[in-house]
Amino acid sequence: MPSPDRPDWDTYFLDIARAVAARGDCTRRQVGAVLVKGSRVRSTGYNGTAPGRPGCLAGACPRGRKTTVEVPAGSPYDDCIATHAEANALLYADGRQDTEGSTLYLTTEPCAWCQKLIRAAGVAQVVWPGCRIIAP
């Protein structure tokens, strides 16, 4: 009989995604992603700039320097310098053998641009708090 304190797989991987999100380099929000295949973490990603480049927390992002009045929620990310968590997790995976048929755990719903990347990478399922989507 499983222990009532032992988390199920979804809870376990969503908790890891939340921990990964804490590394996010954005003044507006931190997002985490965990790519899983066969109950094993294959890759993680958080939103931030390219390695070695100044990020939002260092004041380098034009979007991050604006107020929420100047950039309301849902505005386009045209002036954002960060790579999204989902994209980073897919970039750091070990090729198609890691992404094809995998599950991607996220701290929030992916944007339309990331959804395209997720489909192109062959991810089978996407999970974020309160939701599980079978990728087309």
XYZ file of N, CA and C in Angstrom:
408
model
N 0.838 -1.184 0.000
C 0.000 0.000 0.000
C 0.882 1.245 0.000
N 0.662 2.182 -0.946
C 1.475 3.407 -1.010
C 1.273 4.279 0.234
N 2.318 4.973 0.601
C 2.259 5.895 1.730
C 1.409 7.102 1.352
N 0.557 7.584 2.272
C -0.252 8.768 1.949
C 0.600 10.029 1.791
N 1.836 9.998 2.279
C 2.726 11.152 2.165
C 3.560 11.134 0.889
N 3.531 10.019 0.182
C 4.336 9.902 -1.042
C 3.571 10.514 -2.210
N 4.171 11.516 -2.895
C 3.440 12.158 -3.996
C 3.318 11.238 -5.209
N 2.235 11.419 -5.971
C 2.124 10.696 -7.239
C 3.111 11.327 -8.222
N 3.270 10.702 -9.400
C 4.280 11.177 -10.363
C 4.030 12.610 -10.806
N 2.782 12.948 -11.104
C 2.501 14.311 -11.557
C 2.877 15.335 -10.491
N 2.504 15.083 -9.258
C 2.839 16.000 -8.171
C 4.345 16.110 -8.012
N 5.020 14.980 -8.074
C 6.482 14.941 -7.947
C 7.161 15.816 -9.002
N 6.783 15.619 -10.268
C 7.429 16.368 -11.347
C 6.993 17.840 -11.379
N 5.751 18.134 -10.998
C 5.322 19.532 -10.903
C 6.078 20.248 -9.784
N 6.354 19.546 -8.682
C 7.159 20.132 -7.608
C 8.577 20.440 -8.088
N 9.142 19.553 -8.901
C 10.472 19.813 -9.475
C 10.405 21.028 -10.398
N 9.353 21.125 -11.200
C 9.200 22.286 -12.098
C 9.138 23.585 -11.292
N 8.450 23.567 -10.160
C 8.387 24.767 -9.318
C 9.771 25.123 -8.774
N 10.556 24.126 -8.409
C 11.920 24.387 -7.925
C 12.789 24.950 -9.049
N 12.650 24.411 -10.252
C 13.410 24.895 -11.410
C 13.029 26.340 -11.713
N 11.751 26.672 -11.566
C 11.272 28.029 -11.852
C 11.968 29.076 -10.992
N 12.401 28.697 -9.808
C 13.057 29.648 -8.908
C 14.338 30.216 -9.509
N 14.915 29.548 -10.511
C 16.104 30.033 -11.209
C 15.771 31.034 -12.305
N 14.485 31.230 -12.602
C 14.068 32.131 -13.670
C 14.670 33.516 -13.518
N 15.098 34.072 -14.641
C 15.772 35.367 -14.669
C 14.834 36.428 -15.230
N 13.698 36.606 -14.563
C 12.700 37.559 -15.034
C 12.134 38.314 -13.841
N 11.940 39.609 -14.015
C 11.371 40.411 -12.932
C 9.859 40.246 -12.840
N 9.237 39.705 -13.889
C 7.785 39.597 -13.917
C 7.267 38.242 -13.471
N 7.927 37.157 -13.888
C 7.466 35.826 -13.476
C 8.551 34.801 -13.717
N 8.532 33.781 -12.892
C 9.455 32.671 -13.051
C 8.644 31.461 -13.503
N 9.142 30.808 -14.545
C 8.467 29.643 -15.100
C 9.470 28.504 -15.149
N 9.011 27.298 -14.805
C 9.873 26.124 -14.844
C 9.284 25.044 -15.724
N 10.169 24.228 -16.309
C 9.767 23.125 -17.171
C 10.632 21.912 -16.869
N 10.016 20.738 -16.865
C 10.733 19.483 -16.647
C 10.292 18.505 -17.723
N 11.229 18.031 -18.516
C 10.958 17.053 -19.570
C 11.218 15.668 -18.994
N 10.214 14.796 -19.077
C 10.270 13.480 -18.450
C 9.960 12.400 -19.479
N 10.725 11.323 -19.410
C 10.449 10.160 -20.251
C 10.764 8.919 -19.430
N 9.809 7.997 -19.387
C 10.016 6.780 -18.610
C 10.239 7.050 -17.132
N 9.514 7.990 -16.570
C 9.622 8.391 -15.159
C 11.003 8.897 -14.777
N 11.755 9.381 -15.759
C 13.087 9.939 -15.502
C 13.174 11.337 -16.097
N 13.769 12.249 -15.339
C 13.976 13.610 -15.831
C 15.037 13.572 -16.923
N 14.686 14.091 -18.087
C 15.620 14.150 -19.215
C 16.228 15.537 -19.366
N 15.466 16.571 -18.952
C 15.944 17.934 -19.108
C 15.079 18.860 -18.267
N 15.647 20.011 -17.922
C 14.873 21.049 -17.245
C 15.133 22.382 -17.932
N 14.260 23.341 -17.697
C 14.462 24.673 -18.257
C 13.703 25.709 -17.459
N 14.221 26.905 -17.444
C 13.534 28.042 -16.828
C 13.676 29.223 -17.761
N 12.848 30.240 -17.565
C 12.903 31.392 -18.461
C 14.101 32.268 -18.102
N 14.857 32.608 -19.110
C 16.037 33.438 -18.909
C 16.787 33.668 -20.205
N 17.798 34.516 -20.123
C 18.595 34.851 -21.300
C 19.611 33.759 -21.598
N 20.245 33.879 -22.740
C 21.267 32.911 -23.143
C 22.406 32.907 -22.124
N 23.025 31.753 -21.898
C 24.120 31.667 -20.928
C 25.187 32.735 -21.181
N 25.612 33.388 -20.090
C 26.658 34.385 -20.176
C 26.202 35.779 -20.565
N 24.936 35.942 -20.874
C 24.411 37.257 -21.278
C 23.667 37.884 -20.106
N 23.698 39.201 -19.998
C 22.968 39.849 -18.908
C 21.470 39.616 -19.059
N 20.821 39.403 -17.941
C 19.410 39.086 -17.971
C 18.520 40.159 -17.399
N 17.278 39.810 -17.248
C 16.258 40.722 -16.760
C 16.573 41.190 -15.341
N 16.997 40.291 -14.484
C 17.285 40.670 -13.105
C 18.452 41.654 -13.024
N 19.312 41.671 -14.051
C 20.427 42.623 -14.116
C 20.004 43.926 -14.804
N 18.724 44.016 -15.208
C 18.217 45.232 -15.837
C 18.373 45.289 -17.337
N 18.717 44.164 -17.976
C 18.983 44.167 -19.417
C 17.732 44.050 -20.286
N 16.617 43.676 -19.710
C 15.411 43.441 -20.513
C 14.549 44.704 -20.600
N 14.290 45.187 -21.819
C 13.435 46.372 -21.973
C 12.039 46.156 -21.388
N 11.480 44.980 -21.575
C 10.143 44.674 -21.050
C 10.165 44.673 -19.520
N 11.214 44.108 -18.942
C 11.319 44.022 -17.491
C 11.470 45.369 -16.810
N 11.949 46.362 -17.538
C 12.115 47.706 -16.972
C 10.833 48.527 -17.010
N 9.819 48.017 -17.707
C 8.545 48.737 -17.815
C 7.613 48.346 -16.674
N 6.681 49.220 -16.365
C 5.697 48.934 -15.323
C 4.600 48.031 -15.880
N 3.808 47.463 -14.968
C 2.693 46.623 -15.412
C 1.613 47.442 -16.111
N 1.610 48.745 -15.899
C 0.671 49.617 -16.624
C 1.141 49.762 -18.073
N 2.464 49.915 -18.272
C 3.020 50.045 -19.624
C 2.940 48.726 -20.396
N 3.042 47.603 -19.682
C 2.991 46.279 -20.299
C 1.981 45.435 -19.521
N 0.702 45.534 -19.866
C -0.301 44.760 -19.137
C -0.169 43.264 -19.410
N -0.679 42.456 -18.502
C -0.663 40.997 -18.668
C -1.266 40.630 -20.022
N -0.659 39.672 -20.677
C -1.131 39.221 -21.977
C -0.564 39.973 -23.157
N 0.284 40.974 -22.904
C 0.913 41.728 -23.992
C 1.929 40.866 -24.724
N 2.197 41.154 -26.014
C 3.200 40.389 -26.754
C 4.590 40.511 -26.117
N 5.407 39.516 -26.352
C 6.749 39.459 -25.779
C 7.817 39.986 -26.734
N 7.448 40.852 -27.649
C 8.366 41.321 -28.680
C 9.658 41.928 -28.127
N 9.586 42.610 -27.008
C 10.791 43.242 -26.484
C 11.420 42.477 -25.309
N 10.949 41.260 -25.055
C 11.511 40.406 -24.001
C 12.767 39.706 -24.524
N 13.812 39.629 -23.706
C 15.069 39.010 -24.142
C 15.224 37.575 -23.663
N 14.268 37.072 -22.901
C 14.370 35.724 -22.335
C 13.906 34.651 -23.310
N 14.478 33.483 -23.148
C 13.994 32.268 -23.806
C 13.057 31.603 -22.808
N 11.912 31.129 -23.268
C 10.933 30.527 -22.372
C 11.442 29.208 -21.798
N 10.909 28.855 -20.639
C 11.303 27.637 -19.934
C 11.112 26.392 -20.799
N 9.995 26.322 -21.503
C 9.704 25.162 -22.346
C 10.763 25.009 -23.431
N 11.103 26.125 -24.066
C 12.113 26.096 -25.131
C 13.461 25.670 -24.563
N 13.827 26.189 -23.395
C 15.104 25.799 -22.796
C 15.136 24.315 -22.451
N 14.047 23.785 -21.919
C 14.009 22.348 -21.607
C 14.179 21.519 -22.875
N 13.551 21.931 -23.968
C 13.674 21.190 -25.230
C 15.070 21.353 -25.823
N 15.651 22.547 -25.710
C 17.001 22.785 -26.230
C 18.062 21.951 -25.518
N 17.875 21.750 -24.217
C 18.870 21.022 -23.429
C 18.613 19.522 -23.347
N 17.545 19.046 -23.989
C 17.307 17.605 -24.078
C 18.363 16.993 -24.997
N 18.543 15.709 -24.877
C 19.537 15.013 -25.688
C 18.897 14.504 -26.978
N 18.383 15.445 -27.754
C 17.847 15.109 -29.068
C 16.461 14.492 -29.030
N 16.074 14.027 -30.178
C 14.727 13.483 -30.387
C 14.450 12.270 -29.505
N 15.491 11.499 -29.158
C 15.265 10.320 -28.312
C 14.740 10.719 -26.928
N 15.019 11.939 -26.490
C 14.489 12.413 -25.213
C 13.113 13.049 -25.358
N 12.848 13.698 -26.474
C 11.597 14.447 -26.610
C 10.440 13.624 -27.155
N 10.705 12.732 -28.082
C 9.653 11.935 -28.723
C 8.935 11.067 -27.689
N 7.618 11.304 -27.535
C 6.812 10.512 -26.615
C 6.959 10.902 -25.145
N 7.615 12.012 -24.872
C 7.862 12.435 -23.494
C 6.671 13.205 -22.918
N 6.794 13.550 -21.642
C 5.828 14.409 -20.967
C 6.571 15.647 -20.496
N 5.982 16.806 -20.722
C 6.581 18.064 -20.295
C 5.734 18.636 -19.156
N 6.363 18.792 -17.994
C 5.708 19.365 -16.817
C 6.071 20.836 -16.723
N 5.059 21.692 -16.535
C 5.248 23.142 -16.529
C 4.574 23.770 -15.319
N 5.054 24.921 -14.931
C 4.422 25.630 -13.828
C 3.227 26.460 -14.291
N 3.065 26.629 -15.597
C 1.943 27.394 -16.148
C 1.653 26.915 -17.570
N 0.517 27.279 -18.090
C 0.134 26.909 -19.453
C 1.122 27.494 -20.466
N 1.523 26.705 -21.460
C 2.468 27.229 -22.455
C 1.803 28.218 -23.414
N 2.594 29.193 -23.870
C 2.094 30.152 -24.854
C 1.968 29.456 -26.216
N 1.348 30.130 -27.162
C 1.139 29.553 -28.499
C 2.465 29.223 -29.177
N 3.476 30.085 -29.025
C 4.780 29.841 -29.648
C 5.416 28.575 -29.076
N 5.353 28.409 -27.747
C 5.927 27.218 -27.121
C 5.131 25.961 -27.481
N 3.819 26.106 -27.658
C 3.011 24.956 -28.072
C 3.489 24.408 -29.410
N 3.873 25.302 -30.313
C 4.407 24.857 -31.608
C 5.696 24.068 -31.423
N 6.580 24.569 -30.575
C 7.838 23.871 -30.304
C 7.592 22.499 -29.677
N 6.666 22.453 -28.750
C 6.337 21.206 -28.058
C 5.847 20.166 -29.054
N 4.944 20.575 -29.943
C 4.429 19.645 -30.969
C 5.553 19.195 -31.898
N 6.381 20.141 -32.330
C 7.465 19.810 -33.262
C 8.481 18.864 -32.643
N 8.649 18.937 -31.326
C 9.618 18.071 -30.634
C 9.066 16.671 -30.394
N 7.777 16.459 -30.637
C 7.194 15.130 -30.463
C 6.783 14.814 -29.042
N 6.641 15.845 -28.210
C 6.195 15.642 -26.829
C 4.765 15.089 -26.861
N 4.520 14.039 -26.070
C 3.214 13.379 -26.105
C 2.190 14.028 -25.180
N 2.638 14.531 -24.023
C 1.731 15.111 -23.046
C 2.354 16.347 -22.421
N 1.498 17.293 -22.067
C 1.934 18.490 -21.349
C 1.067 18.601 -20.101
N 1.721 18.782 -18.958
C 1.018 18.853 -17.680
C 1.409 20.149 -16.983
N 0.421 20.898 -16.500
C 0.667 22.035 -15.622
C -0.395 21.959 -14.542
N -0.268 22.695 -13.457
C -1.208 22.553 -12.346
C -2.668 22.599 -12.798
N -3.366 21.527 -12.506
C -4.784 21.435 -12.832
C -5.105 21.031 -14.247
N -4.101 20.689 -15.054
C -4.368 20.375 -16.464
C -3.389 19.349 -17.029
N -3.900 18.465 -17.877
C -3.079 17.522 -18.635
C -3.605 17.523 -20.063
N -2.723 17.776 -21.008
C -3.087 17.838 -22.422
C -2.325 16.758 -23.165
N -3.027 16.016 -23.978
C -2.373 15.064 -24.882
C -2.037 15.843 -26.139
N -0.745 15.939 -26.455
C -0.320 16.721 -27.613
C -0.804 16.063 -28.903
N -1.236 16.884 -29.869
C -1.733 16.321 -31.143
C -0.605 15.722 -31.960
